[in-house]
Amino acid sequence: MAEASTGSPAAPSTDSTGSTALDRLIETVSVTAIGDDRFQGRGSTDDGVDATFGGHFLAQAISAALATVEPTRQLHSIHASFLRAGRPGDPFTLEVERVRDGLSFATRRVRAFQEEGRLLFELTASCTVPEDGPEYQGSTPPDLDALPAPESLPRYRDLMADLDPLPLPEAWAFRDYGLDIRTINAPWVADGPSPDDGIRLWVRADGALPDDQHLQAALLAYQSDESLADCVAIPFGGTWGSPGVLFVSLDHSMWFHRPVDLNDWLLLDQRPVTVG
C-alpha cells in the first residue's frame, strides 16, 4: 500500500443517535477482556451478508492478539483461516494462545467461537519490536500523482446511487461503516478495472482516529477484505452481485511492513494473480 497526503479528513457521517459510523466501526473491531487471554467481540450487523464479513473476524482477532503483547510491539503479519460462518448479531468469544515471546518477535494464535466447542475462525499473528534499518523496494510503486485525487472522486454511497443495476447487494452498497472509500478502478466505474485487471481505491477514516497502531492495524485488516471477492471475479466478467455467484472467504494473509495512518489517504491496489 502507498500513502499520499491530500488534506484533512472529511466530516464524519452521523446517525440519528449522534454516534458516528467511525465510532461504531471502532467498537466493532475492539474486544473486551472476559478472563485470562479470553475476550468478547460484538456480533456482526449490517454486513450486507447472511453470515459474518471476513474483515470482522480479522479485526477482532488482531485486537485480541495485540491486547496480550506489550504496547510497543507492532503487528508484523497475520495468517487466518475462515472455518465456519458466523451468525449475525451473536457476540464472539476469542481465545488467545501465547505461542512465543522472544526478544524481537512475539507469536499469538487466536481462535473465535460463537458457542462452546464450535470453532469459526483461527488466526496466527506475529508481532515485532519496531527497528530502523535499510529498506529495499523490489517493485516500482504506483505514481500517486498520476492517479485521480481522492476528492475528485465520488464517495462510495454516491457512486452506487448512480448505478442501475447495482453491482453489489444493496445492503453492502449503501452501508455506512466509518471508512471513506473513493474508487479509482473497478468494473462498475467508467474507467473499468486497473491496467492489472484489478480494483484500486483510495481509503481513509471518515473522521479522526487516535495515533494507536494496534487500532490502525485492526482497521486496515477490516478494510483489506472489502473488495477482494469482486477482484477475483473480474477475469470472468462478474461481480459479487452477479446471478449465480457465491463467494466464501477461505483464508487471508497480510504483512505489515511499516506503520500506517488511516487519517491520511491510503491507496489499496488489488489484482487477481491466478483464479480458477
mmCIF file of C-alpha atoms in Angstrom, residues 81-188:
data_model
loop_
_atom_site.group_PDB
_atom_site.id
_atom_site.type_symbol
_atom_site.label_atom_id
_atom_site.label_comp_id
_atom_site.label_asym_id
_atom_site.label_seq_id
_atom_site.Cartn_x
_atom_site.Cartn_y
_atom_site.Cartn_z
ATOM 1 C CA SER A 81 -8.451 -19.419 8.135
ATOM 2 C CA PHE A 82 -12.231 -18.973 7.913
ATOM 3 C CA LEU A 83 -13.682 -22.272 9.094
ATOM 4 C CA ARG A 84 -17.415 -21.689 9.582
ATOM 5 C CA ALA A 85 -19.859 -18.860 9.000
ATOM 6 C CA GLY A 86 -20.686 -16.606 11.917
ATOM 7 C CA ARG A 87 -24.253 -15.828 12.936
ATOM 8 C CA PRO A 88 -25.073 -12.109 12.625
ATOM 9 C CA GLY A 89 -25.919 -10.445 15.921
ATOM 10 C CA ASP A 90 -24.348 -13.027 18.233
ATOM 11 C CA PRO A 91 -21.134 -11.986 20.063
ATOM 12 C CA PHE A 92 -17.848 -13.824 19.559
ATOM 13 C CA THR A 93 -15.587 -15.361 22.174
ATOM 14 C CA LEU A 94 -11.909 -15.109 21.251
ATOM 15 C CA GLU A 95 -9.252 -17.208 22.958
ATOM 16 C CA VAL A 96 -5.581 -16.233 22.645
ATOM 17 C CA GLU A 97 -2.695 -18.674 22.938
ATOM 18 C CA ARG A 98 0.702 -17.128 23.747
ATOM 19 C CA VAL A 99 2.786 -19.279 21.435
ATOM 20 C CA ARG A 100 6.088 -17.451 21.955
ATOM 21 C CA ASP A 101 7.558 -14.254 23.408
ATOM 22 C CA GLY A 102 11.032 -13.554 22.041
ATOM 23 C CA LEU A 103 13.292 -10.513 22.279
ATOM 24 C CA SER A 104 12.210 -9.253 18.845
ATOM 25 C CA PHE A 105 9.123 -11.256 17.905
ATOM 26 C CA ALA A 106 6.022 -12.489 19.692
ATOM 27 C CA THR A 107 3.585 -15.016 18.219
ATOM 28 C CA ARG A 108 -0.072 -15.380 19.112
ATOM 29 C CA ARG A 109 -2.754 -17.825 17.983
ATOM 30 C CA VAL A 110 -6.374 -16.673 18.201
ATOM 31 C CA ARG A 111 -9.499 -18.827 17.921
ATOM 32 C CA ALA A 112 -13.011 -17.406 17.581
ATOM 33 C CA PHE A 113 -16.178 -19.164 18.772
ATOM 34 C CA GLN A 114 -19.887 -18.365 18.990
ATOM 35 C CA GLU A 115 -20.821 -21.409 21.019
ATOM 36 C CA GLU A 116 -18.769 -23.746 23.156
ATOM 37 C CA GLY A 117 -16.584 -26.015 21.046
ATOM 38 C CA ARG A 118 -17.703 -24.656 17.652
ATOM 39 C CA LEU A 119 -14.596 -23.087 16.117
ATOM 40 C CA LEU A 120 -15.398 -20.489 13.454
ATOM 41 C CA PHE A 121 -12.089 -18.786 12.727
ATOM 42 C CA GLU A 122 -8.401 -19.106 13.528
ATOM 43 C CA LEU A 123 -5.583 -16.582 13.150
ATOM 44 C CA THR A 124 -1.847 -16.588 13.807
ATOM 45 C CA ALA A 125 -0.268 -13.192 14.406
ATOM 46 C CA SER A 126 3.392 -12.200 14.513
ATOM 47 C CA CYS A 127 4.317 -9.010 16.380
ATOM 48 C CA THR A 128 7.677 -7.291 16.452
ATOM 49 C CA VAL A 129 9.628 -4.513 18.134
ATOM 50 C CA PRO A 130 9.972 -1.587 15.681
ATOM 51 C CA GLU A 131 13.532 -1.103 14.453
ATOM 52 C CA ASP A 132 15.271 1.191 11.981
ATOM 53 C CA GLY A 133 17.348 -0.303 9.192
ATOM 54 C CA PRO A 134 17.971 -0.374 5.448
ATOM 55 C CA GLU A 135 14.943 -0.824 3.174
ATOM 56 C CA TYR A 136 14.548 -2.128 -0.364
ATOM 57 C CA GLN A 137 11.573 -1.776 -2.715
ATOM 58 C CA GLY A 138 11.659 -4.627 -5.225
ATOM 59 C CA SER A 139 8.892 -3.361 -7.500
ATOM 60 C CA THR A 140 8.080 0.110 -8.755
ATOM 61 C CA PRO A 141 5.415 1.727 -6.577
ATOM 62 C CA PRO A 142 2.490 3.424 -8.319
ATOM 63 C CA ASP A 143 2.842 7.051 -9.349
ATOM 64 C CA LEU A 144 0.367 8.604 -6.949
ATOM 65 C CA ASP A 145 0.465 11.957 -8.758
ATOM 66 C CA ALA A 146 -0.766 10.248 -11.931
ATOM 67 C CA LEU A 147 -3.886 8.936 -10.180
ATOM 68 C CA PRO A 148 -7.098 10.930 -9.705
ATOM 69 C CA ALA A 149 -7.077 12.848 -6.427
ATOM 70 C CA PRO A 150 -9.441 11.296 -3.855
ATOM 71 C CA GLU A 151 -11.553 14.458 -3.564
ATOM 72 C CA SER A 152 -12.169 14.398 -7.322
ATOM 73 C CA LEU A 153 -13.967 11.053 -6.990
ATOM 74 C CA PRO A 154 -17.447 10.438 -5.536
ATOM 75 C CA ARG A 155 -17.929 8.885 -2.133
ATOM 76 C CA TYR A 156 -18.838 5.205 -2.269
ATOM 77 C CA ARG A 157 -22.531 5.653 -1.439
ATOM 78 C CA ASP A 158 -22.896 8.408 -4.062
ATOM 79 C CA LEU A 159 -21.166 6.265 -6.670
ATOM 80 C CA MET A 160 -23.510 3.349 -6.011
ATOM 81 C CA ALA A 161 -26.592 5.597 -6.061
ATOM 82 C CA ASP A 162 -25.896 6.412 -9.723
ATOM 83 C CA LEU A 163 -25.641 2.758 -10.791
ATOM 84 C CA ASP A 164 -28.528 0.694 -12.140
ATOM 85 C CA PRO A 165 -28.399 -2.222 -11.721
ATOM 86 C CA LEU A 166 -26.297 -2.319 -8.575
ATOM 87 C CA PRO A 167 -23.162 -4.469 -8.944
ATOM 88 C CA LEU A 168 -23.317 -5.448 -5.253
ATOM 89 C CA PRO A 169 -26.050 -6.394 -2.773
ATOM 90 C CA GLU A 170 -27.952 -3.256 -1.758
ATOM 91 C CA ALA A 171 -27.217 -3.618 1.974
ATOM 92 C CA TRP A 172 -23.486 -3.631 1.217
ATOM 93 C CA ALA A 173 -23.526 -0.940 -1.479
ATOM 94 C CA PHE A 174 -25.230 1.628 0.746
ATOM 95 C CA ARG A 175 -23.880 0.746 4.181
ATOM 96 C CA ASP A 176 -22.106 3.480 6.119
ATOM 97 C CA TYR A 177 -19.319 1.893 8.129
ATOM 98 C CA GLY A 178 -16.817 4.568 9.063
ATOM 99 C CA LEU A 179 -14.320 4.489 6.199
ATOM 100 C CA ASP A 180 -14.315 6.916 3.278
ATOM 101 C CA ILE A 181 -13.758 4.990 0.025
ATOM 102 C CA ARG A 182 -13.112 6.642 -3.338
ATOM 103 C CA THR A 183 -12.987 4.206 -6.250
ATOM 104 C CA ILE A 184 -10.381 4.725 -8.979
ATOM 105 C CA ASN A 185 -10.738 1.448 -10.868
ATOM 106 C CA ALA A 186 -13.430 -1.234 -10.654
ATOM 107 C CA PRO A 187 -15.791 -2.991 -13.051
ATOM 108 C CA TRP A 188 -18.553 -0.529 -12.090
#
